[in-house]
mmCIF file of C-alpha atoms in Angstrom:
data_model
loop_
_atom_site.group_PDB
_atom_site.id
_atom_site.type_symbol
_atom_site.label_atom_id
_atom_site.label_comp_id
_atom_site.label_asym_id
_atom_site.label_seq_id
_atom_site.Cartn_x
_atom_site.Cartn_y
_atom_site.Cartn_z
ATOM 1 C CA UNK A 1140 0.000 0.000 0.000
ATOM 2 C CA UNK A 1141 1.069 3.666 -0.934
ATOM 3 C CA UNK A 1142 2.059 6.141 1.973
ATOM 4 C CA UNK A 1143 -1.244 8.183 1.024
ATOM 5 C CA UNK A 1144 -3.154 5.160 1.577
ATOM 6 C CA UNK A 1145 -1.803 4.465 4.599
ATOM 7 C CA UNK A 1146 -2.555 7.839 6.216
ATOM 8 C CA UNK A 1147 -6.124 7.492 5.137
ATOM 9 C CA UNK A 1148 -6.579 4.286 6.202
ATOM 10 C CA UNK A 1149 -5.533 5.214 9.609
ATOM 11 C CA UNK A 1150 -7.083 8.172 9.700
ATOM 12 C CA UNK A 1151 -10.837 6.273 8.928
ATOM 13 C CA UNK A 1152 -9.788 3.858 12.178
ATOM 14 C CA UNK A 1153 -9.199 6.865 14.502
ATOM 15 C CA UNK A 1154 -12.860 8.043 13.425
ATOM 16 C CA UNK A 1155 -14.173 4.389 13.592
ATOM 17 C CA UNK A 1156 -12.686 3.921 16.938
ATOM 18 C CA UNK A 1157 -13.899 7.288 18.261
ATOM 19 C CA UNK A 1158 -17.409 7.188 17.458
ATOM 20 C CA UNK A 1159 -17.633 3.593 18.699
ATOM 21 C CA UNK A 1160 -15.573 4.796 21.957
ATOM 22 C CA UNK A 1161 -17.915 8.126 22.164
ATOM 23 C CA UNK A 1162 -21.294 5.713 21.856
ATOM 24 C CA UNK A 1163 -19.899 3.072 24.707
ATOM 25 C CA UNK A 1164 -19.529 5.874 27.433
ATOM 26 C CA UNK A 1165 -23.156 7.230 26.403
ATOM 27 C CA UNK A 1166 -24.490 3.585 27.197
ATOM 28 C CA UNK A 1167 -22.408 2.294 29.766
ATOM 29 C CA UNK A 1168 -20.806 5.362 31.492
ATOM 30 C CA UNK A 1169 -24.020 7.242 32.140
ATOM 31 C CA UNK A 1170 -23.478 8.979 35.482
ATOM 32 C CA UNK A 1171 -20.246 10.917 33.910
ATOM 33 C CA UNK A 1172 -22.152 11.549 30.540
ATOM 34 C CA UNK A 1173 -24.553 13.014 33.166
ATOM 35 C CA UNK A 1174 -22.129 15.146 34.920
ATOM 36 C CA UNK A 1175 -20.736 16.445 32.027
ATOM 37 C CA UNK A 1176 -25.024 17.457 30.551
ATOM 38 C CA UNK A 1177 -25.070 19.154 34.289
ATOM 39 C CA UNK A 1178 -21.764 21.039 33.876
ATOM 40 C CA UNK A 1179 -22.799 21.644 30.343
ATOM 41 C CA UNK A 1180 -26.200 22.960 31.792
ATOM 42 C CA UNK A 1181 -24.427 25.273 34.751
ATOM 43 C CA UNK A 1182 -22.338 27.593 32.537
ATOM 44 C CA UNK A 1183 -25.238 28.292 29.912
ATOM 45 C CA UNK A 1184 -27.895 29.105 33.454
ATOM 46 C CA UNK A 1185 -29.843 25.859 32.915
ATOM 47 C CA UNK A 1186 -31.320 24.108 35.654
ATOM 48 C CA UNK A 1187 -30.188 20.427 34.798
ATOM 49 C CA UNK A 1188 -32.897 17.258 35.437
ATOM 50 C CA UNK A 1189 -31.725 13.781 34.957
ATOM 51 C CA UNK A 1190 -34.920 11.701 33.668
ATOM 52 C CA UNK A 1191 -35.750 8.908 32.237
ATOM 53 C CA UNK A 1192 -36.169 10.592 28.964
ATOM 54 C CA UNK A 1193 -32.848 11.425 29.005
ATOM 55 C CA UNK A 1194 -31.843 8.407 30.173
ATOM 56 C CA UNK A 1195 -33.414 6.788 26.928
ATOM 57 C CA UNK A 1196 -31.761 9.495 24.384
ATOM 58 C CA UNK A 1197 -28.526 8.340 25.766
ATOM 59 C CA UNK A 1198 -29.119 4.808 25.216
ATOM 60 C CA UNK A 1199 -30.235 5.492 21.415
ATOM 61 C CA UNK A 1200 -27.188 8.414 20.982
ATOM 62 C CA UNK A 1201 -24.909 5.850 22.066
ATOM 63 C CA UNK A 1202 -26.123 2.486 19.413
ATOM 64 C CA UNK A 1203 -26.306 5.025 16.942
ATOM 65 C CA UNK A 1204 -22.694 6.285 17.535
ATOM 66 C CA UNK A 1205 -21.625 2.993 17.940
ATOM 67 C CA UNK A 1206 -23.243 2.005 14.456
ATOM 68 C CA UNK A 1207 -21.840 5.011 12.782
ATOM 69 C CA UNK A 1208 -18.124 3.579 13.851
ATOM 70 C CA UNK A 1209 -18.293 0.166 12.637
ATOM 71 C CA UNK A 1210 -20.211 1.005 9.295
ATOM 72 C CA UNK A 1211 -17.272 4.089 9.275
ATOM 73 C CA UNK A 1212 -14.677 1.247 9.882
ATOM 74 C CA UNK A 1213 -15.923 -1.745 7.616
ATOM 75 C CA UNK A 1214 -16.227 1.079 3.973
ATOM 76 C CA UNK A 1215 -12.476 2.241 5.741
ATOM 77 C CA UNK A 1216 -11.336 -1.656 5.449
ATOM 78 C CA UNK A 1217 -13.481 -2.286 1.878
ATOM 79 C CA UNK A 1218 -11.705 1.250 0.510
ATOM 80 C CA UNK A 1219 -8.264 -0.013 1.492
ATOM 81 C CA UNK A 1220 -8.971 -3.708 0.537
ATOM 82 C CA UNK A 1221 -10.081 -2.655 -3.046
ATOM 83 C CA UNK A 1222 -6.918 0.100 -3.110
ATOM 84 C CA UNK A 1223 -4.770 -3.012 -2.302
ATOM 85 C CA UNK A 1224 -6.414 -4.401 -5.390
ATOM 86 C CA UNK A 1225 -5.638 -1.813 -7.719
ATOM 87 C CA UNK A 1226 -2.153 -1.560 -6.516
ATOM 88 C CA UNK A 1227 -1.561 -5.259 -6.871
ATOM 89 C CA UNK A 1228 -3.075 -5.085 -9.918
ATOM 90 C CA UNK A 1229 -1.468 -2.200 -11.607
ATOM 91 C CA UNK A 1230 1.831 -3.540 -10.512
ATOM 92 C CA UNK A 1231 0.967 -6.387 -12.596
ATOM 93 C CA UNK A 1232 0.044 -4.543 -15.601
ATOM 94 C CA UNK A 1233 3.078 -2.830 -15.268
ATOM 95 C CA UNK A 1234 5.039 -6.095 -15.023
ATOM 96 C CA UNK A 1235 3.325 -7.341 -18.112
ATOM 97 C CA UNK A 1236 3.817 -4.364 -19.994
ATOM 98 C CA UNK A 1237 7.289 -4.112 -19.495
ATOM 99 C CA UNK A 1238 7.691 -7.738 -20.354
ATOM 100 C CA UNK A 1239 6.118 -6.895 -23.712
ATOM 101 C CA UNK A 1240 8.106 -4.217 -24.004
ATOM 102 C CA UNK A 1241 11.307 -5.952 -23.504
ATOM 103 C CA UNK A 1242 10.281 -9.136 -25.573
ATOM 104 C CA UNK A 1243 9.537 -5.971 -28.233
ATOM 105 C CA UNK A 1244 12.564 -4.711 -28.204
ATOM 106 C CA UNK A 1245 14.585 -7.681 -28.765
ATOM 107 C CA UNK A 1246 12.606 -8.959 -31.355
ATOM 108 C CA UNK A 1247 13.043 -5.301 -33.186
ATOM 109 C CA UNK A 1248 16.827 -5.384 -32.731
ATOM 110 C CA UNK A 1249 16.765 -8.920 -33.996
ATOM 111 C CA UNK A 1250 14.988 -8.174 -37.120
ATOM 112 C CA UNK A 1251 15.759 -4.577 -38.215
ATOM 113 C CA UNK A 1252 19.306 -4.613 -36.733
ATOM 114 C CA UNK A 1253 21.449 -5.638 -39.442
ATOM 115 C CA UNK A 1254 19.024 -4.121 -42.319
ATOM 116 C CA UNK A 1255 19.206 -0.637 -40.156
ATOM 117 C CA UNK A 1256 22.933 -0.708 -40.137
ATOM 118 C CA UNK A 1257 22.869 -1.077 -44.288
ATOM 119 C CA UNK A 1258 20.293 2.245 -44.528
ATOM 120 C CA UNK A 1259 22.514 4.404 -42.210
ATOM 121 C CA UNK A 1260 24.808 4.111 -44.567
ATOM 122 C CA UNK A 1261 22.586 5.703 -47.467
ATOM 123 C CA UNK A 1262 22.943 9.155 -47.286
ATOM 124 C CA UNK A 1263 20.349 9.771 -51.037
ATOM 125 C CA UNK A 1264 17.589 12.442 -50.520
ATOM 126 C CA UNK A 1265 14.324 11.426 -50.498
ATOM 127 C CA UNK A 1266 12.123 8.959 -48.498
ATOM 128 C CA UNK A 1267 12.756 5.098 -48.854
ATOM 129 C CA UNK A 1268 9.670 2.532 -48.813
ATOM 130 C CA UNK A 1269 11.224 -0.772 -48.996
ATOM 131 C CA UNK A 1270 10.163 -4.367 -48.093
ATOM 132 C CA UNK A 1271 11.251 -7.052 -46.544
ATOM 133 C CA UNK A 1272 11.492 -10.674 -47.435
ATOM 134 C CA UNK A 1273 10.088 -12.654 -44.316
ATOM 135 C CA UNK A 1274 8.462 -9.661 -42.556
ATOM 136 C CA UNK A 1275 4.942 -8.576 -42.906
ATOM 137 C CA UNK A 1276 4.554 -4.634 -42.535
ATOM 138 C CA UNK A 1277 1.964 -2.395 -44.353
ATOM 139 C CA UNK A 1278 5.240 0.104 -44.738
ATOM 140 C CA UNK A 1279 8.325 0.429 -43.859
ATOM 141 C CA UNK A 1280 10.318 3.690 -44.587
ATOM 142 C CA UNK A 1281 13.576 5.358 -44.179
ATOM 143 C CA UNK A 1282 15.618 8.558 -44.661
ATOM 144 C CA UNK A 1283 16.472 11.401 -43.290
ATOM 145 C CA UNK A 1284 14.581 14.142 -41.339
ATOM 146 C CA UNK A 1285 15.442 18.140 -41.826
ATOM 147 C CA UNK A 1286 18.218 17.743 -39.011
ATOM 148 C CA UNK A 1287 19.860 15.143 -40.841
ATOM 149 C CA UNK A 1288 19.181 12.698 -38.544
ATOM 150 C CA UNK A 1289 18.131 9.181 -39.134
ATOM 151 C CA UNK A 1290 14.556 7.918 -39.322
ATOM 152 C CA UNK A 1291 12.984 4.080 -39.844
ATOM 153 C CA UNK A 1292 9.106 4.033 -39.617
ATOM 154 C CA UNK A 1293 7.382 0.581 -39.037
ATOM 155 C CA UNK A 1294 3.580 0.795 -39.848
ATOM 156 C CA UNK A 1295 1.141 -2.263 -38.990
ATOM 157 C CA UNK A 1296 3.839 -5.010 -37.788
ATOM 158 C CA UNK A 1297 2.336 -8.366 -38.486
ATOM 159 C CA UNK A 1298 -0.314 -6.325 -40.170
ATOM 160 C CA UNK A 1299 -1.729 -5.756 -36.772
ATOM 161 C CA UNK A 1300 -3.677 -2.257 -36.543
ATOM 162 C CA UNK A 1301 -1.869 0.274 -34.397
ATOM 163 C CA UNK A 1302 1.292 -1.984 -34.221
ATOM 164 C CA UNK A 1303 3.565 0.976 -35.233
ATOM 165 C CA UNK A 1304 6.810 1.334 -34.263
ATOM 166 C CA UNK A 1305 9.568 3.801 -34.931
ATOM 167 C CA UNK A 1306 13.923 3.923 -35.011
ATOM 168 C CA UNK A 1307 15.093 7.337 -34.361
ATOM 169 C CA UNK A 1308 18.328 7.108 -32.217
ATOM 170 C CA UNK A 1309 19.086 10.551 -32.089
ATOM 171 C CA UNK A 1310 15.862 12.632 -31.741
ATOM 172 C CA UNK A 1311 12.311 11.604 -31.610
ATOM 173 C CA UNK A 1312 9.495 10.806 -33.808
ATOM 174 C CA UNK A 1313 7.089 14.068 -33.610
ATOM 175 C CA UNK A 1314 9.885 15.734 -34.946
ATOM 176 C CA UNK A 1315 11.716 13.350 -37.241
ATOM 177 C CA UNK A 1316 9.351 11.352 -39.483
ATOM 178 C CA UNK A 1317 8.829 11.725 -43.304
ATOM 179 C CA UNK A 1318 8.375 14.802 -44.421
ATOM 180 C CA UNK A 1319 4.946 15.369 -47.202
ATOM 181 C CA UNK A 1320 3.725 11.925 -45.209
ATOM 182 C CA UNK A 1321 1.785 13.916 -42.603
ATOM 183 C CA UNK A 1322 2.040 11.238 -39.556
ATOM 184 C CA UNK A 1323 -0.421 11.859 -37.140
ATOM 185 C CA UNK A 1324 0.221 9.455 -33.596
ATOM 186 C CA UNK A 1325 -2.863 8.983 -31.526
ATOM 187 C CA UNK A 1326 -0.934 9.553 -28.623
ATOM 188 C CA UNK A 1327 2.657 10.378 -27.291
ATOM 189 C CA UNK A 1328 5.543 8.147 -28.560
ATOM 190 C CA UNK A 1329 6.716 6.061 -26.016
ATOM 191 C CA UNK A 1330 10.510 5.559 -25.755
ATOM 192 C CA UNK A 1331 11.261 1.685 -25.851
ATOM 193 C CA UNK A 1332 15.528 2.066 -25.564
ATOM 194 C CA UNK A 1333 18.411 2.322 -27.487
ATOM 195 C CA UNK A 1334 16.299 4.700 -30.079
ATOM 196 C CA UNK A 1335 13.448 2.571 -30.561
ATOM 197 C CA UNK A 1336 10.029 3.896 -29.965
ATOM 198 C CA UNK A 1337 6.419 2.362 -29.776
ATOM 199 C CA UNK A 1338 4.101 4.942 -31.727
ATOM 200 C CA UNK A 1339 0.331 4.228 -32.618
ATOM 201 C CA UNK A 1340 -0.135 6.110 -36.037
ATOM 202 C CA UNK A 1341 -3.765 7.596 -36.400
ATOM 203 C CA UNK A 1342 -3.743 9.055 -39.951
ATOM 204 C CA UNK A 1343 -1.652 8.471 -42.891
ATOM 205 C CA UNK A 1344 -1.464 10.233 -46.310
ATOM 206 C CA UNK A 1345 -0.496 8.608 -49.648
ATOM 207 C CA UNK A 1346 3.316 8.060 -50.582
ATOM 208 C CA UNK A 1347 3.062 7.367 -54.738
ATOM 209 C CA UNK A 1348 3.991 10.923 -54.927
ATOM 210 C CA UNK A 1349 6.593 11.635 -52.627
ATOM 211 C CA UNK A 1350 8.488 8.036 -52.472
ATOM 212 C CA UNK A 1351 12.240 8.032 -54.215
ATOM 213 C CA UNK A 1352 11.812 5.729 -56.906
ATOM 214 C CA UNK A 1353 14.563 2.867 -57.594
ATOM 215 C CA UNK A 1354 16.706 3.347 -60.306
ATOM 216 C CA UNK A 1355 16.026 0.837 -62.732
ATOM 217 C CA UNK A 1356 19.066 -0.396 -64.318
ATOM 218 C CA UNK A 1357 19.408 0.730 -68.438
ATOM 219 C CA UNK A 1358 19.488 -2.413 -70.770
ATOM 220 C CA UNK A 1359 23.726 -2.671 -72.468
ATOM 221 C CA UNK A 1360 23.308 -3.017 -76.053
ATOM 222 C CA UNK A 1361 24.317 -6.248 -77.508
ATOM 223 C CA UNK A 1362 27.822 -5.923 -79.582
ATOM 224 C CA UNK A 1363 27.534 -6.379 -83.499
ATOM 225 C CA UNK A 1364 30.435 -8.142 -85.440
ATOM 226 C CA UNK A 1365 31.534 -5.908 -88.233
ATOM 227 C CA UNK A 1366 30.629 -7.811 -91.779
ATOM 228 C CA UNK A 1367 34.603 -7.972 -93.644
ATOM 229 C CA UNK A 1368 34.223 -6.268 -97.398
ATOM 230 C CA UNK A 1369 36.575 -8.606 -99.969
ATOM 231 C CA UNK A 1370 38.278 -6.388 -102.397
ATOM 232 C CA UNK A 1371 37.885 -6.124 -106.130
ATOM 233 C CA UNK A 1372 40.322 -8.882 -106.988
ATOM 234 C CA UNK A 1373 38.736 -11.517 -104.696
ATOM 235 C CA UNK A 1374 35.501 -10.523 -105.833
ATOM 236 C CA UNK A 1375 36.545 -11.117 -109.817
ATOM 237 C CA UNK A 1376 37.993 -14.580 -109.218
ATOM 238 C CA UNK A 1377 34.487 -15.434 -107.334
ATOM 239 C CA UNK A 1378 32.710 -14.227 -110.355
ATOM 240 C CA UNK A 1379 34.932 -15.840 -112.772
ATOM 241 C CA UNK A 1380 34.833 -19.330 -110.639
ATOM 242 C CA UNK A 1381 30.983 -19.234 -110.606
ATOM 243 C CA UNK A 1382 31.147 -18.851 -114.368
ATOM 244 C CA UNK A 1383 33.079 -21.467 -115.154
ATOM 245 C CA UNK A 1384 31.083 -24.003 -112.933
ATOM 246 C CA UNK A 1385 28.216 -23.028 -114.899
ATOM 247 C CA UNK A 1386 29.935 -23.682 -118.250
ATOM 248 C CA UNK A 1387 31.476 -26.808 -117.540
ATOM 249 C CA UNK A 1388 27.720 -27.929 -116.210
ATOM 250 C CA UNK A 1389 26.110 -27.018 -119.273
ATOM 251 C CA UNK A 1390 28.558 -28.931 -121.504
ATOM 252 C CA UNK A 1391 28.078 -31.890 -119.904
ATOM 253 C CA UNK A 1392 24.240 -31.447 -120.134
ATOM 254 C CA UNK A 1393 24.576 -30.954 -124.111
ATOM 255 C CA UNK A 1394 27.276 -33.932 -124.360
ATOM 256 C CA UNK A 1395 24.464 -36.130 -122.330
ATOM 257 C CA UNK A 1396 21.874 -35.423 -124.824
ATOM 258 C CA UNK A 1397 23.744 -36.240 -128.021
ATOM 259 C CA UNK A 1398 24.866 -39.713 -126.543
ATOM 260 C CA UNK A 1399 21.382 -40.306 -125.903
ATOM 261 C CA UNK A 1400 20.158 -39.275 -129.621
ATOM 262 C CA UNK A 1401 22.725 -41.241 -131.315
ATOM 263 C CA UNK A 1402 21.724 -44.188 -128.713
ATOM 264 C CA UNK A 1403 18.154 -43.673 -129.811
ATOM 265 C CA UNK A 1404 18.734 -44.010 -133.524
ATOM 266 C CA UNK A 1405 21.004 -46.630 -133.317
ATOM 267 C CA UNK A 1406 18.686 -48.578 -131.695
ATOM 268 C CA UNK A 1407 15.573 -47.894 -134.016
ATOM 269 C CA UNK A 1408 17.863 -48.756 -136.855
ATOM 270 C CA UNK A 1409 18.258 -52.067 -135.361
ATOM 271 C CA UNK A 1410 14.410 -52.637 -134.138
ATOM 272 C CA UNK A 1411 13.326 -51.801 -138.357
ATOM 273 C CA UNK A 1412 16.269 -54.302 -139.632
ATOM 274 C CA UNK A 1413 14.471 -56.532 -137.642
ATOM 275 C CA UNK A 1414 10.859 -56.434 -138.399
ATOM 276 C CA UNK A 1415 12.565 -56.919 -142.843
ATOM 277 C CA UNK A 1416 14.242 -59.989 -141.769
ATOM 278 C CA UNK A 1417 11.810 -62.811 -143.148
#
């Protein structure tokens, strides 16, 4: 229990206790309550009367007073039981949260630590969207603020809703994020350590005209072999060798067909000497 809880919780038992003290001498102390009605009575000119009446309102003053400090004492003990409660169990929310917080932070380091290292070292203008084989993000973007320090911006981690997260080692996200993005957080950024921060982002403009492209690499043109030109000489002997083919083909075309005319008559000379023969 908190200090401040401990000073009201005593504070309700010294009431408690005195009312139920107070009411016990009214029932059971009735002769000094009775002295002190009579003293009472002597300094305001009263003439004092103990009756029965009396006698009776004392008897009711004290139950009543006596109720009064155990009902005072019992919502005293409830307040303080239920303030334990909330204690215990904000201590435990706190436990879990920083046991999120830590498992968080390790996983971040364990993912993003190596890539982060390898988009320090790109100093390019401009605002960087780039993904990630193996991790699911609706964005993830880098650069440089106005200060020239270094920004990554997680958005929807495991393409959860609000599971935003931010790198900015040497200033803070409010005032190094994109710039023409227009982040918005829902609430303050909370500092995780060593320049991470958790960051729930609430509103989000469209980066298709604002994100550096990636140079796209320009196609090499493919090499031609230059076609050699034969000179005049070579070119004449190629002419005169074609000729000469075709000449030598065409005279042995024309001696083929005389052999086969003489061949022809010879042999219908013979086929007529023939059919004479009786």
């Amino acid at each position: 229990m908190s200090s401040d809880g401990s000073s009201a919780f005593i504070m309700v038992l010294c009431v408690s206790a005195l009312c139920i003290g107070f009411g016990l001498l009214t029932i059971f102390a009735r002769d000094f309550m009775w002295e002190l009605t009579a003293w009472g009575n002597s300094w305001k000119g009263l003439r004092s009367e103990r009756t029965e009446g009396w006698e009776a309102s004392q008897a009711i003053s004290g139950i009543i007073l006596i109720l009064i400090g155990v009902g005072f004492g019992c919502w005293g003990f409830s307040q303080t039981s239920m303030q334990a409660q909330r204690e215990a169990q904000n201590q435990a929310e706190e436990t879990q949260v920083a046991a999120t917080a830590s498992a968080n932070i390790d996983r971040l380091k364990t993912t993003f630590g190596a890539l982060i290292s390898e988009w320090q070292s790109d100093d390019s203008p401009g605002i960087k969207r780039v993904r990630v084989p193996g991790i699911s993000a609706k964005a993830i973007y880098y650069g440089r603020c106005d200060g020239g320090y270094f920004y990554v911006i997680i958005r929807e981690l495991d393409n959860q809703t609000y599971n935003d997260y931010a790198y900015v080692p040497d200033s803070s996200p409010q005032y190094c994020k994109p710039d023409g993005l227009l982040l918005n957080f829902m609430n303050d950024p909370l500092s995780m350590d060593d320049g991470w921060w958790d960051i729930d982002i609430n509103s989000f403009t469209e980066d298709s005209d604002i994100i550096t492209p990636t140079p796209s690499r320009t196609p090499q043109p493919t090499p031609t072999v230059p076609t050699a030109t034969p000179n005049a000489a070579e070119l004449q002997l190629t002419i005169d060798a074609a000729v000469q083919a075709q000449v030598t083909q065409a005279a042995s075309q024309q001696e083929l067909a005389i052999t086969q005319t003489i061949a022809a008559a010879v042999q219908g000379t013979l086929t007529a000497a023939a059919q004479a023969t009786p």
